[in-house]
Each structure stands twice: as structure tokens, then as C-alpha cells.
């Protein structure tokens, strides 16, 4: 029994006449009669009591009428849901992010704009380290990842869009001797110990950038895998931390931020990463918004 057989049956039941039902369905009457007979043969029942003037539902036909309407209506609902999902009007966008994306305001701004344009699409957020985001993107568990650029090439099959660029600042405990200064010079940093962001067991992390900034090998006190861990250790006075400028919005007791006097060419860059050319529906809408 196919869905079209139920539609033919409902048309005859509604019209009470094979000729009018055939016109409504845009098929010839003999073909419609043959389809109804085939349905009756398959079910082993008579669905209509036929006479020369009218067609009436049999007892079996009245039972099928209820189920046929439910089935056809559900099929139409499923079709409409899938069409809306394909257009990106419904569904879920799965997003990974690092803390910097929130502190910089980029992720909240993107979510606000997307929700205004597509209010029926849900977002599924996951705070994840960069390498975990890349793995989840490749495995199809994420649609978009907000990752810092730390000098690592993207795996094949992924693409990146610029999502923000900021200068670095220095975070430290309020009792640190350098906290008394309004701005810092690179020379002030060379003999200091640093807390560096190195997620997922990355032995390098920020180290290449820090070497380039200082022009020397930095002293490393801690390597940690999250922005909040960096800030907690800095606030405790256990070292200095280079952080993107927007992170200064993240206040914590005994934590201060100081700008660098020299305008370094080194910047903190944020990228929105996705699979190359595989997205559809709601994920496609989100990426189109980022592109725009």
C-alpha cells in the first residue's frame, strides 16, 4: 500500500463519486477505479458500496478513512518539516568555541544576529579546546568552531573564515611589581615568568608568538588548556599572561590588565572554522551569515 493509494481513497470518499474524484486528482476515471480495486484486493476488504448514482463508504472504508487521514496528514507534516529544514528555517546549529570568542563579543553578537534572522533554529553550544573542535568538525559532531589561530595548518576538508583580530595585553596579579605601571614595554617582560595557553597537550601553544615578541626564549611557569585557567594563575601572582585585548572584560579579584606601549605586529586572531562545502540547512544559513 502506497501513500498515493490512500490519497486516491480519500478523494473518492470526499467526493462520493469516482468521476469527480478523478477530475480532482487529474487522472482518468478507469485508472482511479483500478487503483481503488487494487487497494481493496491488497487489504482483502470492500471499501465502497457502489451504485449507479453514488458511492458510499463501507464499514471497512469508514475505519480506513480515519487512519488514511492521519497517515496523509503526517506525511504532509514530515514533508513540510524537511523542506523547512533544507531551507535552514528549522533545525540545530552545533557550535564549538573557546573563551576568547565570548570575551571578545564575537560569538554573542553572531548568535544574536542569527536568532533575529532565524528564530526557529536552535543552537547547541560546546566550549572546547581548538584541537577538540577540529576533531569534532571532521567527525561531523560540530558545524562551526570558533578557534584561535596559533600557527597550526588546518586539516584537509576544513576551511576558516576570519572572525576577529586583536592586540595582546598582559594579565597579572594586582600585587605584581609591574602592576604599578600603566603600560608595559617589551623590555619589562623579558625576565618575567609566563603562563601560556597550550591546549590539548600542545607543547608549543603561544610559545612561538611569545618568542617572537620578546626576541628571546621566555621563562614558562605554567602551560594550561583554558582561558580561565590562565587568568586564575595570573591573578594568583604565579606569572604573567598574554591575552587578547577583549579578555580584559573578564574581571576577577586581584587580576589586572596592562597594555603594551609598543604596537606589536603580532595579534590574536580568531577564526570561524567549518567543513568545506558539506553544510546544508541551518548550518548553511549560519555560515552564510558569517560570510556576509
mmCIF file of C-alpha atoms in Angstrom:
data_model
loop_
_atom_site.group_PDB
_atom_site.id
_atom_site.type_symbol
_atom_site.label_atom_id
_atom_site.label_comp_id
_atom_site.label_asym_id
_atom_site.label_seq_id
_atom_site.Cartn_x
_atom_site.Cartn_y
_atom_site.Cartn_z
ATOM 1 C CA UNK A 1 0.000 0.000 0.000
ATOM 2 C CA UNK A 2 1.475 3.295 -1.108
ATOM 3 C CA UNK A 3 0.699 6.819 0.011
ATOM 4 C CA UNK A 4 -0.864 7.623 -3.361
ATOM 5 C CA UNK A 5 -3.397 4.805 -2.846
ATOM 6 C CA UNK A 6 -4.548 6.484 0.374
ATOM 7 C CA UNK A 7 -4.824 9.831 -1.412
ATOM 8 C CA UNK A 8 -6.961 8.223 -4.136
ATOM 9 C CA UNK A 9 -9.137 6.586 -1.488
ATOM 10 C CA UNK A 10 -9.627 9.883 0.370
ATOM 11 C CA UNK A 11 -10.563 11.717 -2.824
ATOM 12 C CA UNK A 12 -13.297 9.178 -3.616
ATOM 13 C CA UNK A 13 -14.506 9.227 -0.006
ATOM 14 C CA UNK A 14 -14.690 13.035 -0.001
ATOM 15 C CA UNK A 15 -16.403 13.366 -3.394
ATOM 16 C CA UNK A 16 -18.658 10.312 -3.155
ATOM 17 C CA UNK A 17 -18.187 9.898 -6.891
ATOM 18 C CA UNK A 18 -15.407 8.323 -8.956
ATOM 19 C CA UNK A 19 -15.749 10.782 -11.827
ATOM 20 C CA UNK A 20 -15.458 13.895 -9.672
ATOM 21 C CA UNK A 21 -12.613 12.327 -7.660
ATOM 22 C CA UNK A 22 -10.732 11.548 -10.886
ATOM 23 C CA UNK A 23 -11.089 15.177 -12.025
ATOM 24 C CA UNK A 24 -9.822 16.377 -8.661
ATOM 25 C CA UNK A 25 -6.798 14.074 -8.925
ATOM 26 C CA UNK A 26 -6.207 14.916 -12.619
ATOM 27 C CA UNK A 27 -6.327 11.278 -13.699
ATOM 28 C CA UNK A 28 -8.815 9.343 -15.816
ATOM 29 C CA UNK A 29 -11.663 7.535 -14.077
ATOM 30 C CA UNK A 30 -10.745 3.986 -15.216
ATOM 31 C CA UNK A 31 -7.260 4.414 -13.754
ATOM 32 C CA UNK A 32 -8.715 5.615 -10.450
ATOM 33 C CA UNK A 33 -11.148 2.707 -10.297
ATOM 34 C CA UNK A 34 -8.324 0.274 -10.969
ATOM 35 C CA UNK A 35 -6.216 1.772 -8.154
ATOM 36 C CA UNK A 36 -9.092 1.514 -5.659
ATOM 37 C CA UNK A 37 -9.710 -2.116 -6.659
ATOM 38 C CA UNK A 38 -6.015 -2.864 -6.194
ATOM 39 C CA UNK A 39 -6.174 -1.331 -2.708
ATOM 40 C CA UNK A 40 -9.250 -3.384 -1.835
ATOM 41 C CA UNK A 41 -7.565 -6.556 -3.093
ATOM 42 C CA UNK A 42 -4.467 -5.839 -1.024
ATOM 43 C CA UNK A 43 -6.490 -5.208 2.142
ATOM 44 C CA UNK A 44 -8.972 -8.031 1.456
ATOM 45 C CA UNK A 45 -12.000 -5.817 2.069
ATOM 46 C CA UNK A 46 -14.557 -3.775 0.131
ATOM 47 C CA UNK A 47 -14.035 -0.081 0.818
ATOM 48 C CA UNK A 48 -17.004 1.363 -1.069
ATOM 49 C CA UNK A 49 -20.617 0.309 -1.654
ATOM 50 C CA UNK A 50 -21.075 1.261 -5.305
ATOM 51 C CA UNK A 51 -24.322 2.111 -7.088
ATOM 52 C CA UNK A 52 -25.118 3.826 -10.367
ATOM 53 C CA UNK A 53 -25.779 7.169 -8.640
ATOM 54 C CA UNK A 54 -23.414 7.352 -5.681
ATOM 55 C CA UNK A 55 -20.509 5.762 -3.893
ATOM 56 C CA UNK A 56 -20.663 5.272 -0.128
ATOM 57 C CA UNK A 57 -18.073 4.041 2.329
ATOM 58 C CA UNK A 58 -18.465 0.521 3.594
ATOM 59 C CA UNK A 59 -17.898 -0.325 7.257
ATOM 60 C CA UNK A 60 -14.288 -1.182 6.427
ATOM 61 C CA UNK A 61 -13.977 2.032 4.434
ATOM 62 C CA UNK A 62 -15.081 4.133 7.416
ATOM 63 C CA UNK A 63 -12.364 2.545 9.539
ATOM 64 C CA UNK A 64 -9.719 3.146 6.894
ATOM 65 C CA UNK A 65 -10.874 6.755 6.465
ATOM 66 C CA UNK A 66 -9.657 7.666 9.961
ATOM 67 C CA UNK A 67 -6.257 6.021 9.552
ATOM 68 C CA UNK A 68 -5.802 7.288 5.989
ATOM 69 C CA UNK A 69 -6.365 10.916 7.028
ATOM 70 C CA UNK A 70 -3.874 10.573 9.876
ATOM 71 C CA UNK A 71 -1.268 8.964 7.620
ATOM 72 C CA UNK A 72 -1.569 11.520 4.809
ATOM 73 C CA UNK A 73 -1.565 14.473 7.223
ATOM 74 C CA UNK A 74 1.529 13.118 8.975
ATOM 75 C CA UNK A 75 3.254 12.625 5.627
ATOM 76 C CA UNK A 76 2.496 16.256 4.714
ATOM 77 C CA UNK A 77 3.830 17.431 8.066
ATOM 78 C CA UNK A 78 7.025 15.427 7.562
ATOM 79 C CA UNK A 79 7.453 16.859 4.064
ATOM 80 C CA UNK A 80 6.980 20.425 5.309
ATOM 81 C CA UNK A 81 9.405 19.894 8.186
ATOM 82 C CA UNK A 82 12.068 18.576 5.840
ATOM 83 C CA UNK A 83 11.525 21.406 3.372
ATOM 84 C CA UNK A 84 11.909 23.980 6.136
ATOM 85 C CA UNK A 85 14.996 22.196 7.448
ATOM 86 C CA UNK A 86 16.523 22.128 3.969
ATOM 87 C CA UNK A 87 15.897 25.871 3.662
ATOM 88 C CA UNK A 88 17.567 26.413 7.039
ATOM 89 C CA UNK A 89 14.390 27.642 8.723
ATOM 90 C CA UNK A 90 14.466 24.947 11.435
ATOM 91 C CA UNK A 91 16.977 22.554 12.904
ATOM 92 C CA UNK A 92 20.065 22.893 15.075
ATOM 93 C CA UNK A 93 23.470 24.502 14.546
ATOM 94 C CA UNK A 94 26.197 22.858 16.659
ATOM 95 C CA UNK A 95 28.877 25.359 17.630
ATOM 96 C CA UNK A 96 32.207 24.890 19.404
ATOM 97 C CA UNK A 97 34.043 27.840 20.885
ATOM 98 C CA UNK A 98 36.934 28.999 23.053
ATOM 99 C CA UNK A 99 36.564 31.527 25.864
ATOM 100 C CA UNK A 100 38.089 34.318 23.775
ATOM 101 C CA UNK A 101 35.153 34.170 21.360
ATOM 102 C CA UNK A 102 32.792 35.044 24.209
ATOM 103 C CA UNK A 103 35.042 37.657 25.843
ATOM 104 C CA UNK A 104 35.551 39.401 22.505
ATOM 105 C CA UNK A 105 31.800 39.571 21.991
ATOM 106 C CA UNK A 106 32.025 37.900 18.589
ATOM 107 C CA UNK A 107 30.113 34.725 19.458
ATOM 108 C CA UNK A 108 27.315 36.554 21.370
ATOM 109 C CA UNK A 109 26.943 39.053 18.514
ATOM 110 C CA UNK A 110 26.755 36.267 15.938
ATOM 111 C CA UNK A 111 24.195 34.341 17.975
ATOM 112 C CA UNK A 112 22.066 37.469 18.411
ATOM 113 C CA UNK A 113 22.108 38.226 14.680
ATOM 114 C CA UNK A 114 21.377 34.626 13.734
ATOM 115 C CA UNK A 115 18.474 34.289 16.163
ATOM 116 C CA UNK A 116 16.954 37.516 14.845
ATOM 117 C CA UNK A 117 17.076 36.147 11.284
ATOM 118 C CA UNK A 118 16.159 32.515 12.023
ATOM 119 C CA UNK A 119 14.262 32.365 15.348
ATOM 120 C CA UNK A 120 13.133 28.738 14.916
ATOM 121 C CA UNK A 121 16.679 27.364 14.651
ATOM 122 C CA UNK A 122 18.233 26.108 17.896
ATOM 123 C CA UNK A 123 21.934 26.402 18.737
ATOM 124 C CA UNK A 124 23.897 23.730 20.587
ATOM 125 C CA UNK A 125 26.987 25.300 22.216
ATOM 126 C CA UNK A 126 30.110 23.462 23.393
ATOM 127 C CA UNK A 127 33.145 25.149 24.982
ATOM 128 C CA UNK A 128 36.054 23.129 23.581
ATOM 129 C CA UNK A 129 39.780 23.421 23.076
ATOM 130 C CA UNK A 130 40.882 24.082 19.476
ATOM 131 C CA UNK A 131 42.122 20.568 18.656
ATOM 132 C CA UNK A 132 38.925 19.040 20.048
ATOM 133 C CA UNK A 133 36.916 21.385 17.845
ATOM 134 C CA UNK A 134 38.817 20.355 14.732
ATOM 135 C CA UNK A 135 38.298 16.675 15.534
ATOM 136 C CA UNK A 136 34.566 17.214 16.150
ATOM 137 C CA UNK A 137 34.200 19.188 12.906
ATOM 138 C CA UNK A 138 35.847 16.433 10.878
ATOM 139 C CA UNK A 139 33.689 13.792 12.585
ATOM 140 C CA UNK A 140 30.504 15.752 11.877
ATOM 141 C CA UNK A 141 29.718 16.435 15.551
ATOM 142 C CA UNK A 142 30.098 20.226 15.113
ATOM 143 C CA UNK A 143 29.029 22.556 12.320
ATOM 144 C CA UNK A 144 31.102 25.622 13.270
ATOM 145 C CA UNK A 145 34.102 26.141 15.552
ATOM 146 C CA UNK A 146 35.447 29.429 16.914
ATOM 147 C CA UNK A 147 39.184 28.825 17.276
ATOM 148 C CA UNK A 148 42.271 30.981 17.819
ATOM 149 C CA UNK A 149 44.967 30.902 15.179
ATOM 150 C CA UNK A 150 48.137 29.605 16.787
ATOM 151 C CA UNK A 151 50.110 28.828 13.662
ATOM 152 C CA UNK A 152 48.780 25.317 13.022
ATOM 153 C CA UNK A 153 47.626 24.434 9.479
ATOM 154 C CA UNK A 154 44.042 23.243 9.153
ATOM 155 C CA UNK A 155 43.420 19.569 8.392
ATOM 156 C CA UNK A 156 42.225 18.768 4.875
ATOM 157 C CA UNK A 157 38.489 19.188 4.482
ATOM 158 C CA UNK A 158 38.186 22.225 6.762
ATOM 159 C CA UNK A 159 38.012 25.901 5.910
ATOM 160 C CA UNK A 160 38.396 29.053 8.007
ATOM 161 C CA UNK A 161 36.830 32.499 7.942
ATOM 162 C CA UNK A 162 38.359 35.445 9.850
ATOM 163 C CA UNK A 163 36.241 36.214 12.916
ATOM 164 C CA UNK A 164 38.318 38.836 14.729
ATOM 165 C CA UNK A 165 41.780 40.259 15.323
ATOM 166 C CA UNK A 166 43.023 41.963 18.485
ATOM 167 C CA UNK A 167 46.240 43.186 20.060
ATOM 168 C CA UNK A 168 47.719 41.387 23.037
ATOM 169 C CA UNK A 169 47.658 42.676 26.615
ATOM 170 C CA UNK A 170 49.353 41.450 29.781
ATOM 171 C CA UNK A 171 47.315 39.967 32.638
ATOM 172 C CA UNK A 172 48.844 39.711 36.111
ATOM 173 C CA UNK A 173 48.103 39.733 39.814
ATOM 174 C CA UNK A 174 47.402 43.113 41.401
ATOM 175 C CA UNK A 175 50.435 42.756 43.718
ATOM 176 C CA UNK A 176 52.905 42.107 40.906
ATOM 177 C CA UNK A 177 55.614 44.824 40.728
ATOM 178 C CA UNK A 178 54.679 45.594 37.114
ATOM 179 C CA UNK A 179 51.051 46.221 38.078
ATOM 180 C CA UNK A 180 52.056 49.708 39.310
ATOM 181 C CA UNK A 181 52.771 50.761 35.716
ATOM 182 C CA UNK A 182 50.032 51.954 33.367
ATOM 183 C CA UNK A 183 51.701 50.462 30.299
ATOM 184 C CA UNK A 184 54.496 47.965 29.803
ATOM 185 C CA UNK A 185 57.385 47.750 27.390
ATOM 186 C CA UNK A 186 58.664 44.539 25.870
ATOM 187 C CA UNK A 187 61.936 45.059 27.798
ATOM 188 C CA UNK A 188 59.907 44.845 31.038
ATOM 189 C CA UNK A 189 58.772 41.320 30.150
ATOM 190 C CA UNK A 190 61.963 39.521 29.212
ATOM 191 C CA UNK A 191 62.955 38.463 32.736
ATOM 192 C CA UNK A 192 59.431 37.541 33.823
ATOM 193 C CA UNK A 193 57.807 34.116 34.083
ATOM 194 C CA UNK A 194 54.803 33.396 31.883
ATOM 195 C CA UNK A 195 51.649 31.359 31.942
ATOM 196 C CA UNK A 196 50.906 30.213 28.391
ATOM 197 C CA UNK A 197 47.834 28.835 26.702
ATOM 198 C CA UNK A 198 48.686 25.381 25.314
ATOM 199 C CA UNK A 199 45.523 23.342 24.881
ATOM 200 C CA UNK A 200 45.215 19.623 24.144
ATOM 201 C CA UNK A 201 48.729 18.804 25.343
ATOM 202 C CA UNK A 202 50.258 21.151 22.764
ATOM 203 C CA UNK A 203 53.859 21.678 23.881
ATOM 204 C CA UNK A 204 54.151 24.911 21.930
ATOM 205 C CA UNK A 205 50.868 26.799 22.187
ATOM 206 C CA UNK A 206 51.648 30.506 22.474
ATOM 207 C CA UNK A 207 55.393 29.911 22.676
ATOM 208 C CA UNK A 208 56.292 30.801 19.051
ATOM 209 C CA UNK A 209 54.434 34.090 19.337
ATOM 210 C CA UNK A 210 55.977 34.834 22.730
ATOM 211 C CA UNK A 211 59.486 34.103 21.408
ATOM 212 C CA UNK A 212 58.889 36.491 18.513
ATOM 213 C CA UNK A 213 57.585 39.230 20.787
ATOM 214 C CA UNK A 214 60.422 39.012 23.312
ATOM 215 C CA UNK A 215 63.198 38.216 20.876
ATOM 216 C CA UNK A 216 64.390 35.593 23.371
ATOM 217 C CA UNK A 217 63.370 32.296 24.920
ATOM 218 C CA UNK A 218 60.636 33.049 27.520
ATOM 219 C CA UNK A 219 60.548 31.648 31.021
ATOM 220 C CA UNK A 220 57.498 29.391 31.293
ATOM 221 C CA UNK A 221 55.909 28.833 34.687
ATOM 222 C CA UNK A 222 52.749 27.007 33.549
ATOM 223 C CA UNK A 223 51.150 25.615 30.400
ATOM 224 C CA UNK A 224 47.384 25.358 30.704
ATOM 225 C CA UNK A 225 44.492 24.493 28.428
ATOM 226 C CA UNK A 226 41.808 27.114 29.062
ATOM 227 C CA UNK A 227 41.489 30.884 29.231
ATOM 228 C CA UNK A 228 40.025 30.736 32.746
ATOM 229 C CA UNK A 229 42.994 28.673 33.967
ATOM 230 C CA UNK A 230 45.381 31.260 32.517
ATOM 231 C CA UNK A 231 43.566 34.086 34.303
ATOM 232 C CA UNK A 232 43.324 32.196 37.620
ATOM 233 C CA UNK A 233 47.076 31.569 37.734
ATOM 234 C CA UNK A 234 47.850 35.133 36.677
ATOM 235 C CA UNK A 235 45.560 36.545 39.381
ATOM 236 C CA UNK A 236 47.338 34.353 41.946
ATOM 237 C CA UNK A 237 50.627 36.068 41.042
ATOM 238 C CA UNK A 238 52.177 32.923 39.540
ATOM 239 C CA UNK A 239 53.230 34.572 36.303
ATOM 240 C CA UNK A 240 52.295 36.949 33.518
ATOM 241 C CA UNK A 241 49.900 36.015 30.758
ATOM 242 C CA UNK A 242 49.475 37.438 27.277
ATOM 243 C CA UNK A 243 45.768 37.615 26.449
ATOM 244 C CA UNK A 244 43.743 39.141 23.607
ATOM 245 C CA UNK A 245 42.612 42.672 24.451
ATOM 246 C CA UNK A 246 38.879 41.789 24.766
ATOM 247 C CA UNK A 247 39.672 39.371 27.602
ATOM 248 C CA UNK A 248 40.077 42.389 29.912
ATOM 249 C CA UNK A 249 36.257 42.325 30.097
ATOM 250 C CA UNK A 250 36.617 39.177 32.199
ATOM 251 C CA UNK A 251 37.126 40.631 35.658
ATOM 252 C CA UNK A 252 38.429 38.597 38.587
ATOM 253 C CA UNK A 253 39.613 39.507 42.097
ATOM 254 C CA UNK A 254 43.250 40.673 42.178
ATOM 255 C CA UNK A 255 43.536 40.485 38.374
ATOM 256 C CA UNK A 256 44.727 43.483 36.371
ATOM 257 C CA UNK A 257 45.466 44.089 32.709
ATOM 258 C CA UNK A 258 48.176 46.298 31.251
ATOM 259 C CA UNK A 259 48.671 47.398 27.662
ATOM 260 C CA UNK A 260 51.952 47.204 25.811
ATOM 261 C CA UNK A 261 53.483 50.583 24.967
ATOM 262 C CA UNK A 262 54.887 49.283 21.683
ATOM 263 C CA UNK A 263 52.360 48.435 18.985
ATOM 264 C CA UNK A 264 53.441 44.921 18.119
ATOM 265 C CA UNK A 265 52.611 43.472 14.677
ATOM 266 C CA UNK A 266 51.643 40.274 16.494
ATOM 267 C CA UNK A 267 47.920 39.957 17.018
ATOM 268 C CA UNK A 268 45.456 37.422 18.401
ATOM 269 C CA UNK A 269 43.292 36.122 15.567
ATOM 270 C CA UNK A 270 40.014 34.257 15.858
ATOM 271 C CA UNK A 271 38.658 32.074 13.050
ATOM 272 C CA UNK A 272 35.281 30.501 12.374
ATOM 273 C CA UNK A 273 36.059 27.011 11.065
ATOM 274 C CA UNK A 274 33.720 24.659 9.216
ATOM 275 C CA UNK A 275 33.771 21.731 6.834
ATOM 276 C CA UNK A 276 34.426 22.711 3.237
ATOM 277 C CA UNK A 277 31.253 22.638 1.180
ATOM 278 C CA UNK A 278 29.327 19.969 3.101
ATOM 279 C CA UNK A 279 26.852 22.022 5.106
ATOM 280 C CA UNK A 280 23.158 22.313 4.369
ATOM 281 C CA UNK A 281 20.070 23.653 6.089
ATOM 282 C CA UNK A 282 20.546 25.611 9.295
ATOM 283 C CA UNK A 283 24.338 25.206 9.309
ATOM 284 C CA UNK A 284 24.470 26.652 5.794
ATOM 285 C CA UNK A 285 22.413 29.639 6.937
ATOM 286 C CA UNK A 286 24.775 30.263 9.836
ATOM 287 C CA UNK A 287 27.864 30.139 7.611
ATOM 288 C CA UNK A 288 26.220 32.410 5.059
ATOM 289 C CA UNK A 289 25.634 34.906 7.870
ATOM 290 C CA UNK A 290 29.312 34.756 8.835
ATOM 291 C CA UNK A 291 30.322 35.245 5.214
ATOM 292 C CA UNK A 292 28.045 38.258 4.938
#
